[in-house]
Coordinates of C-alpha atoms and ligand atoms in Angstrom, one line a residue:
M1208 CA -2.5 -29.6 26.9
A1209 CA -0.3 -27.9 29.4
A1210 CA 0.0 -24.9 27.0
S1211 CA -3.8 -24.5 26.7
R1212 CA -4.1 -24.8 30.4
K1213 CA -1.6 -22.0 30.8
L1214 CA -3.4 -19.8 28.3
A1215 CA -6.7 -20.4 30.1
S1216 CA -5.1 -19.3 33.3
L1217 CA -4.0 -16.1 31.6
R1218 CA -7.6 -15.2 30.6
L1219 CA -9.0 -12.2 32.5
P1220 CA -11.4 -12.9 35.4
P1221 CA -15.0 -11.5 35.1
L1222 CA -14.9 -7.7 34.9
P1223 CA -17.4 -5.0 34.3
T1224 CA -18.0 -4.9 30.5
V1225 CA -16.3 -2.1 28.5
G1226 CA -19.8 -0.5 28.1
E1227 CA -20.3 -0.6 31.8
L1228 CA -16.9 1.0 32.4
I1229 CA -17.7 3.8 29.9
K1230 CA -20.8 4.5 31.9
L1231 CA -19.1 4.1 35.3
Y1232 CA -16.4 6.7 34.5
N1233 CA -18.7 8.8 32.3
L1234 CA -16.3 8.5 29.3
R1235 CA -17.8 10.6 26.6
A1236 CA -15.8 10.3 23.3
E1237 CA -13.7 13.3 22.6
K1238 CA -13.8 14.2 18.9
Q1239 CA -10.5 16.1 19.2
L1240 CA -8.7 12.8 20.1
S1241 CA -10.5 10.9 17.3
Q1242 CA -12.1 8.6 19.8
N1243 CA -14.3 5.9 18.3
F1244 CA -14.6 2.9 20.6
L1245 CA -14.9 -0.8 19.8
L1246 CA -17.0 -2.6 22.4
D1247 CA -17.6 -5.9 20.6
L1248 CA -15.1 -8.3 21.9
R1249 CA -15.5 -10.6 19.0
L1250 CA -14.3 -7.8 16.7
T1251 CA -11.4 -6.9 19.0
D1252 CA -10.4 -10.6 19.2
K1253 CA -10.5 -10.7 15.4
I1254 CA -8.1 -7.7 15.1
V1255 CA -5.8 -9.4 17.6
R1256 CA -5.8 -12.6 15.6
Q1257 CA -4.3 -10.7 12.6
A1258 CA -1.1 -10.2 14.6
G1259 CA -0.5 -14.0 14.8
S1260 CA 0.3 -15.9 17.9
L1261 CA 0.8 -13.5 20.9
R1262 CA 1.7 -16.3 23.4
D1263 CA 4.3 -14.9 25.8
A1264 CA 4.6 -11.8 23.5
Y1265 CA 5.6 -8.3 24.3
V1266 CA 3.0 -5.9 22.9
C1267 CA 2.6 -2.1 22.8
E1268 CA -1.0 -1.0 22.3
V1269 CA -1.6 2.5 21.0
G1270 CA -4.5 4.4 22.5
P1271 CA -6.3 1.7 24.7
G1272 CA -9.1 4.0 25.6
P1273 CA -11.8 2.1 27.6
G1274 CA -9.8 -1.1 27.0
G1275 CA -11.8 -3.4 24.7
L1276 CA -8.9 -4.2 22.4
T1277 CA -6.7 -4.3 25.5
R1278 CA -8.8 -7.2 27.0
S1279 CA -8.4 -9.2 23.8
I1280 CA -4.7 -8.7 23.8
L1281 CA -4.4 -9.8 27.4
N1282 CA -6.7 -12.8 26.7
A1283 CA -4.3 -13.9 23.9
G1284 CA -1.7 -14.8 26.5
V1285 CA 0.8 -12.0 26.2
A1286 CA 3.6 -11.8 28.8
D1287 CA 3.8 -8.0 28.8
L1288 CA 1.4 -5.3 27.5
L1289 CA 2.4 -1.7 27.5
V1290 CA -0.4 0.7 26.7
V1291 CA 0.2 4.4 25.7
E1292 CA -2.9 6.6 26.3
K1293 CA -3.1 10.3 26.0
D1294 CA -6.4 10.9 27.7
T1295 CA -6.2 10.7 31.5
R1296 CA -9.9 9.9 31.9
F1297 CA -9.1 6.3 30.8
I1298 CA -6.4 5.7 33.3
P1299 CA -8.6 4.5 36.2
G1300 CA -10.4 1.9 34.0
L1301 CA -7.0 0.7 32.7
K1302 CA -5.7 0.3 36.3
L1303 CA -8.7 -1.9 37.0
L1304 CA -7.6 -4.1 34.0
S1305 CA -4.0 -4.1 35.3
E1306 CA -5.2 -5.4 38.7
A1307 CA -7.0 -8.2 36.9
A1308 CA -3.9 -9.2 34.9
P1309 CA -1.2 -8.9 37.6
G1310 CA 2.2 -8.0 36.3
R1311 CA 1.1 -8.1 32.7
L1312 CA -0.2 -4.6 31.9
R1313 CA 1.9 -1.4 32.2
I1314 CA 0.2 1.9 31.6
V1315 CA 1.9 5.0 30.2
H1316 CA 0.0 8.2 30.2
G1317 CA 1.6 9.9 27.1
D1318 CA 1.6 10.8 23.5
I1319 CA 2.5 7.9 21.1
L1320 CA 4.0 10.5 18.7
T1321 CA 6.7 11.3 21.1
Y1322 CA 6.9 8.2 23.3
R1323 CA 10.4 6.5 23.2
M1324 CA 9.4 3.0 22.4
D1325 CA 13.1 1.9 22.1
R1326 CA 13.2 2.2 25.9
G1327 CA 9.9 0.6 26.6
F1328 CA 10.9 -3.1 26.5
P1329 CA 13.8 -5.2 27.8
V1330 CA 16.8 -5.2 25.4
N1331 CA 17.1 -9.0 25.6
I1332 CA 13.9 -9.5 23.5
S1333 CA 15.8 -8.0 20.5
K1334 CA 16.5 -10.2 17.4
P1335 CA 19.1 -9.5 14.7
W1336 CA 17.4 -7.9 11.7
Q1337 CA 18.2 -10.8 9.4
E1338 CA 16.7 -13.4 11.7
D1339 CA 13.0 -14.1 12.6
P1340 CA 11.1 -11.1 14.0
P1341 CA 11.2 -10.5 17.8
N1342 CA 8.2 -11.5 19.8
L1343 CA 7.2 -7.9 20.0
H1344 CA 4.1 -6.4 18.3
I1345 CA 2.4 -3.1 18.0
I1346 CA -1.3 -3.2 17.9
G1347 CA -3.8 -0.3 17.9
N1348 CA -7.2 1.0 16.9
L1349 CA -5.5 4.2 16.0
P1350 CA -6.9 7.6 16.4
F1351 CA -7.6 8.9 12.8
N1352 CA -5.9 12.2 13.4
V1353 CA -2.5 10.6 14.2
S1354 CA -2.6 7.5 12.0
T1355 CA -0.8 8.9 8.9
P1356 CA 1.9 10.9 10.7
L1357 CA 2.4 7.9 13.0
I1358 CA 2.9 5.3 10.2
I1359 CA 5.2 7.7 8.3
K1360 CA 7.3 8.1 11.4
W1361 CA 7.4 4.3 12.0
L1362 CA 8.2 3.6 8.4
E1363 CA 11.2 6.0 8.7
N1364 CA 12.1 4.1 11.9
V1365 CA 11.9 0.8 9.9
A1366 CA 14.4 2.3 7.4
N1367 CA 16.7 3.4 10.2
K1368 CA 16.1 0.3 12.5
S1369 CA 15.3 2.7 15.3
G1370 CA 12.3 3.3 17.7
P1371 CA 10.2 0.1 17.9
F1372 CA 12.5 -1.4 15.3
A1373 CA 15.6 -1.2 17.5
Y1374 CA 14.4 -4.6 18.7
G1375 CA 14.4 -6.1 15.2
R1376 CA 11.6 -6.5 12.6
T1377 CA 8.7 -5.6 15.0
R1378 CA 5.3 -6.3 13.4
L1379 CA 2.4 -3.9 13.4
T1380 CA -1.4 -4.5 13.3
L1381 CA -3.2 -1.2 13.0
T1382 CA -6.5 0.3 12.0
F1383 CA -6.8 3.1 9.4
Q1384 CA -9.6 4.9 7.6
K1385 CA -10.6 2.4 4.9
E1386 CA -9.3 4.8 2.2
V1387 CA -5.9 5.0 3.9
A1388 CA -5.8 1.2 4.3
E1389 CA -6.4 0.9 0.6
R1390 CA -3.7 3.3 -0.3
L1391 CA -1.2 1.5 2.0
T1392 CA -1.8 -1.8 0.2
A1393 CA -2.6 -0.6 -3.3
S1394 CA -0.8 -2.5 -6.1
T1395 CA 0.7 -1.2 -9.3
G1396 CA -1.8 0.3 -11.6
S1397 CA -4.6 0.6 -9.1
K1398 CA -6.6 3.7 -8.6
Q1399 CA -5.5 4.0 -4.9
R1400 CA -1.8 3.7 -5.7
S1401 CA -0.1 6.7 -4.0
R1402 CA 3.0 7.9 -2.1
L1403 CA 1.9 5.9 0.9
S1404 CA 1.7 2.7 -1.1
I1405 CA 5.4 3.0 -2.2
M1406 CA 6.7 4.2 1.1
A1407 CA 5.0 1.3 3.0
Q1408 CA 5.7 -1.5 0.4
Y1409 CA 9.3 -0.8 -0.2
L1410 CA 10.0 -1.4 3.5
C1411 CA 7.3 -3.9 4.6
T1412 CA 5.0 -6.7 3.5
V1413 CA 1.7 -4.9 3.9
H1414 CA -1.6 -6.8 4.1
N1415 CA -5.1 -5.3 4.2
C1416 CA -6.7 -7.9 6.6
F1417 CA -10.4 -6.9 6.7
T1418 CA -12.7 -4.0 6.9
I1419 CA -14.7 -3.0 9.9
P1420 CA -18.0 -1.1 9.1
G1421 CA -18.2 2.3 10.7
R1422 CA -21.4 1.2 12.5
A1423 CA -19.3 -1.1 14.7
F1424 CA -17.8 1.9 16.5
I1425 CA -19.2 4.1 19.2
P1426 CA -19.7 6.9 18.2
K1427 CA -20.0 5.8 14.6
P1428 CA -17.3 7.5 12.4
E1429 CA -18.3 8.7 8.9
V1430 CA -16.0 6.1 7.3
D1431 CA -15.3 2.4 7.4
V1432 CA -12.1 1.2 8.9
G1433 CA -9.4 -1.1 7.6
V1434 CA -7.1 -3.4 9.6
V1435 CA -3.6 -3.5 8.2
H1436 CA -0.7 -5.8 9.1
F1437 CA 2.9 -4.7 8.5
S1438 CA 5.9 -7.0 8.6
P1439 CA 9.2 -5.2 7.9
L1440 CA 11.3 -6.8 5.1
V1441 CA 14.7 -8.2 5.8
Q1442 CA 16.0 -6.2 2.8
P1443 CA 14.2 -3.0 1.8
Q1444 CA 13.3 -3.0 -1.9
I1445 CA 14.9 0.4 -2.3
Q1446 CA 18.3 0.9 -0.7
Q1447 CA 18.6 4.6 -0.5
P1448 CA 18.1 6.9 2.6
F1449 CA 14.4 7.2 3.6
K1450 CA 14.4 11.0 3.0
L1451 CA 15.8 10.7 -0.5
V1452 CA 13.2 8.0 -1.4
E1453 CA 10.4 10.1 0.1
K1454 CA 11.5 13.1 -2.0
V1455 CA 11.6 11.2 -5.2
V1456 CA 8.2 9.5 -4.6
R1457 CA 6.6 12.8 -3.4
N1458 CA 7.8 14.7 -6.5
I1459 CA 6.6 12.0 -8.9
F1460 CA 3.2 11.7 -7.3
Q1461 CA 2.6 15.5 -7.3
F1462 CA 1.3 15.1 -10.8
R1463 CA -0.5 11.8 -10.4
R1464 CA -2.5 12.0 -13.6
K1465 CA 0.4 13.2 -15.8
H1466 CA 3.4 11.3 -17.3
C1467 CA 5.9 10.5 -14.6
H1468 CA 8.7 12.6 -16.1
K1469 CA 6.6 15.7 -15.2
G1470 CA 7.2 15.0 -11.5
V1471 CA 10.8 13.9 -12.0
E1472 CA 11.5 17.3 -13.7
K1473 CA 10.7 19.1 -10.5
L1474 CA 13.6 17.4 -8.7
F1475 CA 15.9 19.7 -10.6
P1476 CA 16.3 23.5 -10.8
E1477 CA 15.1 25.2 -13.9
V1478 CA 18.5 25.8 -15.4
C1479 CA 19.3 22.1 -15.7
R1480 CA 15.8 20.6 -15.6
V1481 CA 15.5 19.2 -19.1
E1482 CA 19.0 17.8 -19.3
L1483 CA 19.0 16.1 -15.9
T1484 CA 15.5 14.8 -16.2
Q1485 CA 16.5 13.1 -19.4
E1486 CA 19.7 11.7 -17.9
M1487 CA 17.8 10.4 -14.8
M1488 CA 15.0 8.7 -16.9
Q1489 CA 17.6 7.1 -19.2
K1490 CA 19.8 5.9 -16.3
A1491 CA 16.8 4.4 -14.6
D1492 CA 15.5 2.9 -17.9
V1493 CA 12.0 3.9 -17.1
D1494 CA 9.4 4.9 -19.8
P1495 CA 8.8 8.6 -19.1
T1496 CA 5.2 8.3 -20.4
L1497 CA 4.1 6.0 -17.6
R1498 CA 1.8 7.5 -15.0
P1499 CA 3.0 7.5 -11.4
T1500 CA 0.4 5.0 -10.5
E1501 CA 1.7 2.6 -13.1
L1502 CA 5.3 2.5 -11.8
T1503 CA 6.4 -0.6 -10.0
I1504 CA 8.6 -0.6 -6.9
P1505 CA 11.6 -1.8 -8.9
Q1506 CA 11.1 1.2 -11.2
F1507 CA 10.9 3.5 -8.2
R1508 CA 14.1 1.8 -7.0
A1509 CA 15.8 2.5 -10.3
L1510 CA 14.6 6.2 -10.2
A1511 CA 15.8 6.6 -6.6
D1512 CA 19.2 5.1 -7.5
A1513 CA 19.6 7.3 -10.6
Y1514 CA 18.7 10.4 -8.5
A1515 CA 21.1 9.5 -5.8
H1516 CA 23.8 9.1 -8.4
L1517 CA 23.1 12.6 -9.8
C1518 CA 23.1 14.0 -6.3
T1519 CA 26.7 12.7 -5.8
Q1520 CA 27.7 14.5 -9.0
E1521 CA 25.8 17.8 -8.3
P1522 CA 26.4 19.1 -4.8
G1523 CA 23.3 20.9 -3.5
L1524 CA 20.9 19.0 -5.7
L1525 CA 19.6 16.9 -2.8
S1526 CA 18.5 20.0 -0.8
Y1527 CA 16.8 21.6 -3.9
E1528 CA 13.0 21.9 -3.4
F1529 CA 10.8 22.9 -6.3
R1530 CA 8.1 24.1 -4.0
E1531 CA 10.5 26.4 -2.3
E1532 CA 11.6 27.9 -5.7
L1533 CA 7.9 28.3 -6.6
R1534 CA 7.3 30.1 -3.3
L1535 CA 10.2 32.5 -3.7
K1536 CA 9.1 33.2 -7.3
H1537 CA 5.6 34.0 -6.1
L1538 CA 7.0 36.3 -3.4
A1539 CA 9.1 38.1 -6.0
R1540 CA 6.2 38.5 -8.3
Q1541 CA 4.0 39.8 -5.5
R1542 CA 6.6 42.4 -4.7
N1543 CA 6.8 43.6 -8.3
T1544 CA 3.1 43.9 -8.7
P1545 CA 2.1 47.6 -8.3
T1546 CA -1.1 46.8 -6.4
G1547 CA 0.6 44.2 -4.3
T1548 CA -2.1 41.7 -5.2
F1549 CA -1.2 38.0 -5.4
I1550 CA -0.7 36.6 -8.9
G1551 CA -1.8 33.0 -8.7
A1552 CA -0.4 29.9 -10.4
S1553 CA -1.2 30.3 -14.1
S1554 CA -0.5 27.2 -16.2
G1555 CA -1.8 23.6 -16.3
T1556 CA 1.7 22.5 -15.4
Q1557 CA 1.5 23.7 -11.8
P1558 CA 1.3 20.9 -9.3
S1559 CA -2.0 20.0 -7.8
P1560 CA -2.4 21.0 -4.1
Q1561 CA -0.3 18.8 -1.9
Q1562 CA -1.7 15.3 -2.3
P1563 CA -2.5 13.4 0.9
F1564 CA 0.0 10.7 1.6
Ligands
SAM2600 C1 -10.1 5.2 18.1 S1 -9.9 5.4 19.8 C2 -9.6 3.6 20.2 C3 -9.9 3.3 21.7 C4 -9.8 1.8 22.0 N1 -8.5 1.2 21.7 C5 -10.9 1.1 21.3 O1 -10.6 0.3 20.3 O2 -12.1 1.2 21.7 C6 -8.2 6.1 19.9 C7 -7.6 6.2 21.3 O3 -6.3 6.8 21.1 C8 -6.2 7.8 22.1 N2 -5.2 8.8 21.6 C9 -5.5 9.8 20.7 N3 -4.4 10.4 20.4 C10 -3.3 9.8 21.0 C11 -1.9 10.0 21.1 N4 -1.3 10.9 20.4 N5 -1.2 9.1 21.9 C12 -1.8 8.1 22.6 N6 -3.1 7.9 22.5 C13 -3.9 8.7 21.8 C14 -7.5 8.3 22.4 O4 -7.6 9.0 23.6 C15 -8.4 7.0 22.3 O5 -8.4 6.4 23.5

């Protein structure tokens, strides 16, 4: 009873609606900043519910814009909400919200890609990694143009227990283009299985919560949007450095329709390619004729472990990049061509253009 009375007292007083604020401050959406606003508070409440209980929580919201989602987060009874917004035009409207929620909303005008979140919250909210997660959440209706680089950066932070994860296993509730949300959560064998599936799922429990139709946003994007919840695992499923895992997974998925040994081969320089590929596949005990999309995370773990073992035996192997070798070869061929014209990739064994994550 007392708790629900406290929550009611934390609800925001009547304010101009988000739509009225947009009109008041003449906030036209900027395409460059991937601005698609959510004005329906039932929808923003639904996103916030995916984070679990936010009572007395510390929250960072990415890109609050006109503040629809911000209101729902505040209404959920958070103790401290830090918002990071790049576009100055939204700051006056956010200040209005801050006045309506005294002491609970801090506004940072900045770029989430460079913002030092490890300094944004009090140290005493930290929880040891092996224990329950801290009462700290990241929530955001992410701008499409930063969502993939941002999640890759945060996944690396999870692996290194840095950035937002210096406080422990901070949970994330974020929106992505539907197709990216599907890739993040794709299971073994599914069509959407990709690099992003492996990188996210070896570090986190990832859940595709629900889809928001594009028409719910203003302006309407060309795609639907998926809400994804991430909860970092106590023990990552692959225990090798993030960069090494990323390299193995990237190489394997560069030929996503071919047998997986094709991508594994490209981890090795031409002179020892056949021999080391065979050794790695045998050591990992993975069927070389499986397609990348058919490999399970334990199989990726076995491959990463086998590759790490070979790297300890062959100094310099870890820094070898097939694409760099390819680039140098092309340059050399170009130089030797009398006309100086570019000789393109010739055989079907060339990798497809860089796959999106
Ligand atoms: C898709 S809109 C969401 C706005 C609001 N949260 C909503 O749901 O209506 C993305 C927001 O992120 C902001 N933004 C874009 N790039 C950013 C960045 N690098 N750092 C922080 N905010 C950014 C945009 O200005 C915009 O307000």
